[in-house]
PDB file of C-alpha atoms in Angstrom:
ATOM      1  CA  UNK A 214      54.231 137.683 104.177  1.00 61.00           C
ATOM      2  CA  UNK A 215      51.747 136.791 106.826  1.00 80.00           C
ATOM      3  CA  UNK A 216      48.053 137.709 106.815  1.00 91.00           C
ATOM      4  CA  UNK A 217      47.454 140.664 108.688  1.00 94.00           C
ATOM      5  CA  UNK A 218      44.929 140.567 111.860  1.00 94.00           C
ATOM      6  CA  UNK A 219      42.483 142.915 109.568  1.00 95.00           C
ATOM      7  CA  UNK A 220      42.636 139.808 107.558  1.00 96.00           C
ATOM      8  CA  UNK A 221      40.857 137.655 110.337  1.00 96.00           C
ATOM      9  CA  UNK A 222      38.655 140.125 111.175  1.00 96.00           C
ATOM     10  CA  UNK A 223      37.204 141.114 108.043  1.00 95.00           C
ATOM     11  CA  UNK A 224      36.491 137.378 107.194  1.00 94.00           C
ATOM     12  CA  UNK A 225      32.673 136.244 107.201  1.00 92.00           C
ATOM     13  CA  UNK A 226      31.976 133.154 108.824  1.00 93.00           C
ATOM     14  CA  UNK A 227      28.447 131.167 108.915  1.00 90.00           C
ATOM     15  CA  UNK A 228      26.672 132.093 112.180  1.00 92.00           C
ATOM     16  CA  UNK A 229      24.159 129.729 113.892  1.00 92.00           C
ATOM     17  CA  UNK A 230      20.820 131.474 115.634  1.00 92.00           C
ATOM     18  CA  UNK A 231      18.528 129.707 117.994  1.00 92.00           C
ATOM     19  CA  UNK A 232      15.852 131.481 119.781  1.00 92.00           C
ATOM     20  CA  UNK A 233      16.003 130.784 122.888  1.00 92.00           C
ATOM     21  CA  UNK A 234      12.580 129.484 125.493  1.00 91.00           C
ATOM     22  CA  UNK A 235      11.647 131.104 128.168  1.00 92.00           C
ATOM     23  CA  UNK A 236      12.978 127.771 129.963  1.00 93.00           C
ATOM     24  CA  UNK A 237      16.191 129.082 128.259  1.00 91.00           C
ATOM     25  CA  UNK A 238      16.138 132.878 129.277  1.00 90.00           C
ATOM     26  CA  UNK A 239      14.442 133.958 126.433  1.00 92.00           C
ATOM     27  CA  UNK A 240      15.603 136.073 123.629  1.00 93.00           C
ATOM     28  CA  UNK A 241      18.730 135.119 120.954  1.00 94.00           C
ATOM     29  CA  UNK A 242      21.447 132.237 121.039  1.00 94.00           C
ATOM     30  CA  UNK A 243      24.054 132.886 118.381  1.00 94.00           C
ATOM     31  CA  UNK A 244      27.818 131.158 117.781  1.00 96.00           C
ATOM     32  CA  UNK A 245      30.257 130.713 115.603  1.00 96.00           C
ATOM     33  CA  UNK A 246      30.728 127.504 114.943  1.00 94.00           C
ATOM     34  CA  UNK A 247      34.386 127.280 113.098  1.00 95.00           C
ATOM     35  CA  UNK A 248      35.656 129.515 115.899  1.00 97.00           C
ATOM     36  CA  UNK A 249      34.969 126.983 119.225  1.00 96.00           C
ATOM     37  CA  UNK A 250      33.629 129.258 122.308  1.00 96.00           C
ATOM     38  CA  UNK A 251      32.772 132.294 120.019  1.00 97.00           C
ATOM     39  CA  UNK A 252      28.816 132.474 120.993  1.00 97.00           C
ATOM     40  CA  UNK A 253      26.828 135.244 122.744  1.00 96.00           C
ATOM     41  CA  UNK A 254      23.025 135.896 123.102  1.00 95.00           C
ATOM     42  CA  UNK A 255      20.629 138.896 123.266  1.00 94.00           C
ATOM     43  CA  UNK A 256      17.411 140.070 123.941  1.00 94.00           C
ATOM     44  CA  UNK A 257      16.464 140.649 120.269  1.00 91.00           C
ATOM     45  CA  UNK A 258      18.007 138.811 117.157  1.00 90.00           C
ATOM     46  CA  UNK A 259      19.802 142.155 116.327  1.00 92.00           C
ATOM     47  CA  UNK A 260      21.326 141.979 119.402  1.00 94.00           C
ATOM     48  CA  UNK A 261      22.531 138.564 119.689  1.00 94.00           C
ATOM     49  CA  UNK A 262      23.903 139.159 116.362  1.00 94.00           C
ATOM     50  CA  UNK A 263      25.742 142.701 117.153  1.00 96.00           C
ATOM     51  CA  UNK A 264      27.158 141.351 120.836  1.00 97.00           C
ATOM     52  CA  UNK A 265      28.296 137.983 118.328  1.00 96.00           C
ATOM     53  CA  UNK A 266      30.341 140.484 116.348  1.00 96.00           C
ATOM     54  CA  UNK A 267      31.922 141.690 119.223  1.00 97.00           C
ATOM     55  CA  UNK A 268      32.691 138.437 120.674  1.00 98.00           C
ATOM     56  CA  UNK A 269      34.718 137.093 116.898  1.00 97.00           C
ATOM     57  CA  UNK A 270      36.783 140.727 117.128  1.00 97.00           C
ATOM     58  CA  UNK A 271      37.751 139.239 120.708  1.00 98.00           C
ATOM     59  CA  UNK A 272      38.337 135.768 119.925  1.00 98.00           C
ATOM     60  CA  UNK A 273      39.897 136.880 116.603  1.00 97.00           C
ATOM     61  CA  UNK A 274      42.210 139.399 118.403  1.00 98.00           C
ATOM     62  CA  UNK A 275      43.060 136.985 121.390  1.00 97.00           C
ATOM     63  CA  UNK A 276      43.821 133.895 119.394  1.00 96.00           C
ATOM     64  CA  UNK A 277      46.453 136.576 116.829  1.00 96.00           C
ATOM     65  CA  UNK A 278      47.850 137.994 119.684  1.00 96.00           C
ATOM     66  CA  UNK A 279      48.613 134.489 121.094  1.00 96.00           C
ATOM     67  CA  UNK A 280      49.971 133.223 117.934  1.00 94.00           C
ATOM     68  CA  UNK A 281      47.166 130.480 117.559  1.00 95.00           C
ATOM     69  CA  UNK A 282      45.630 129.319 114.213  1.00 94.00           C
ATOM     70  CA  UNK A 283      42.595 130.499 113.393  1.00 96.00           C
ATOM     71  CA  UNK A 284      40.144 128.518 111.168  1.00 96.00           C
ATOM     72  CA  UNK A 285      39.221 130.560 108.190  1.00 94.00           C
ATOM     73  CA  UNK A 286      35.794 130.095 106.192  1.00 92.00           C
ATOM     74  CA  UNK A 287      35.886 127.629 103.025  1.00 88.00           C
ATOM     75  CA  UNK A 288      33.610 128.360 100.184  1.00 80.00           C
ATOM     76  CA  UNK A 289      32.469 124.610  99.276  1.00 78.00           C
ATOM     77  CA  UNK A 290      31.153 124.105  95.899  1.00 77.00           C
ATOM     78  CA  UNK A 291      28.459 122.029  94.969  1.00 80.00           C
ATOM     79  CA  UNK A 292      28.028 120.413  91.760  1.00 86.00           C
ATOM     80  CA  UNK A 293      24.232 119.608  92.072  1.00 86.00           C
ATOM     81  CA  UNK A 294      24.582 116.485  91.323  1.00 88.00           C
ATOM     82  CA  UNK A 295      23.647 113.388  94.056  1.00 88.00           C
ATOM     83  CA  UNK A 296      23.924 109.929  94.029  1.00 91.00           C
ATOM     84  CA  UNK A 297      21.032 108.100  96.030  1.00 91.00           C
ATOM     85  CA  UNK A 298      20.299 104.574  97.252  1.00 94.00           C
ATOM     86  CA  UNK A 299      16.977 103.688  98.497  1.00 94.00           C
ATOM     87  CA  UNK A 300      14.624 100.406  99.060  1.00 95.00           C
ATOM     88  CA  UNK A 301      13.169  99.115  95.354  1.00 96.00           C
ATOM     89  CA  UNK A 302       9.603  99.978  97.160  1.00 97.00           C
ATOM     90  CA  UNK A 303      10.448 103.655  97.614  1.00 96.00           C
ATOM     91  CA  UNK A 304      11.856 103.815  94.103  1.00 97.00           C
ATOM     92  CA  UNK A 305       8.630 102.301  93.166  1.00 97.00           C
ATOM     93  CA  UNK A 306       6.552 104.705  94.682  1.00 96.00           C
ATOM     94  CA  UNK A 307       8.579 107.528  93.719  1.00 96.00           C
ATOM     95  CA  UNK A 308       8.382 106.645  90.445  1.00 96.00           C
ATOM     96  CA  UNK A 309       4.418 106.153  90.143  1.00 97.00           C
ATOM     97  CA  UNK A 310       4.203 109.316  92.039  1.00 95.00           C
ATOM     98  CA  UNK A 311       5.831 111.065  89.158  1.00 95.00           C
ATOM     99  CA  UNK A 312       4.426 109.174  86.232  1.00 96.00           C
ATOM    100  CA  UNK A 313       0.781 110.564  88.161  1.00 96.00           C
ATOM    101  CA  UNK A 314       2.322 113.977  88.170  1.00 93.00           C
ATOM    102  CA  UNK A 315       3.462 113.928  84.417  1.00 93.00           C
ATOM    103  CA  UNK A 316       6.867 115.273  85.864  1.00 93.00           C
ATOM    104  CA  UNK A 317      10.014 113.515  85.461  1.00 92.00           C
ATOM    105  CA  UNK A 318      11.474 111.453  88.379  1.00 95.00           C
ATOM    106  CA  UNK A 319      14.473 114.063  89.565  1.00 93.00           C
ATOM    107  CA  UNK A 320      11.364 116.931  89.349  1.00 93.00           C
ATOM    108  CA  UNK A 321       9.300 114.958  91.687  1.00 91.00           C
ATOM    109  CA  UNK A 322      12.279 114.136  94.222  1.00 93.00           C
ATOM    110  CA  UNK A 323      13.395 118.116  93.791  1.00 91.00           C
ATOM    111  CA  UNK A 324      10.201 118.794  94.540  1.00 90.00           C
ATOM    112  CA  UNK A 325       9.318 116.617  97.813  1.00 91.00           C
ATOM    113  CA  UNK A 326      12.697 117.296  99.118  1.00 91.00           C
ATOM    114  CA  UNK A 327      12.403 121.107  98.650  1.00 88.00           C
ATOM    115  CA  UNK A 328       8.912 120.860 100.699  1.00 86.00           C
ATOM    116  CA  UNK A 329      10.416 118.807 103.353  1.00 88.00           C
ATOM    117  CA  UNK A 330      12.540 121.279 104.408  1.00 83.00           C
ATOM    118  CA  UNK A 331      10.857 124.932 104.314  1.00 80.00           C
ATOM    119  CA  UNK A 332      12.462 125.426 100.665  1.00 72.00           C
ATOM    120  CA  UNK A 333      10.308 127.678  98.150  1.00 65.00           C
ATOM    121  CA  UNK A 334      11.398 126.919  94.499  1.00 59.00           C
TER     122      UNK A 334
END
């Protein structure tokens, strides 16, 4: 048996926001990106996000009705593990960093990476 077009619809998929400059227009960018030409935009974020919904029902709905695949979500999992390479000087400095901090090495790099990108602990 076939999945159902409730099926589509009821999947969640990761949505992309951008605000927008006034250059742009101003206001809210948001897309789908696993469904290619499901976007819209709004005035507020609530908007762009509410006129986004509307525009996955209608790509959903076209694409089912046409008989087209349509990409579901995938749940990766991550083990939390990471192999890195980097120059002996950066390892280095790393390393003394930590050995200042009295923290181990992974601690230090968990840290500094966390901080680099907007990521409270």
């Amino acid at each position: 048996m076939g999945k159902d077009l409730e099926y589509y619809l009821n999947l969640e998929y990761e949505i992309k926001l951008k605000k927008l400059s006034q250059e742009e227009g101003g206001g809210w960018f948001a897309e789908i990106p696993l469904l290619p030409g499901c976007m819209s935009d709004g005035e507020s974020l609530e908007e762009a996000v509410e006129n986004l919904g509307n525009a996955k029902r209608e790509w959903i709905e076209a694409s089912f009705e046409l008989g087209r695949a349509i990409p579901e979500p995938t749940a990766e999992e991550f083990s939390g593990q990471l192999r890195v390479r980097m120059p002996k000087t950066l390892h280095r400095t790393l390393s003394q960093m930590a050995k200042d901090e009295n923290v181990s090495l992974n601690q230090l790099i968990i840290h500094q990476l966390s901080k680099g990108i907007g990521y409270r602990l």
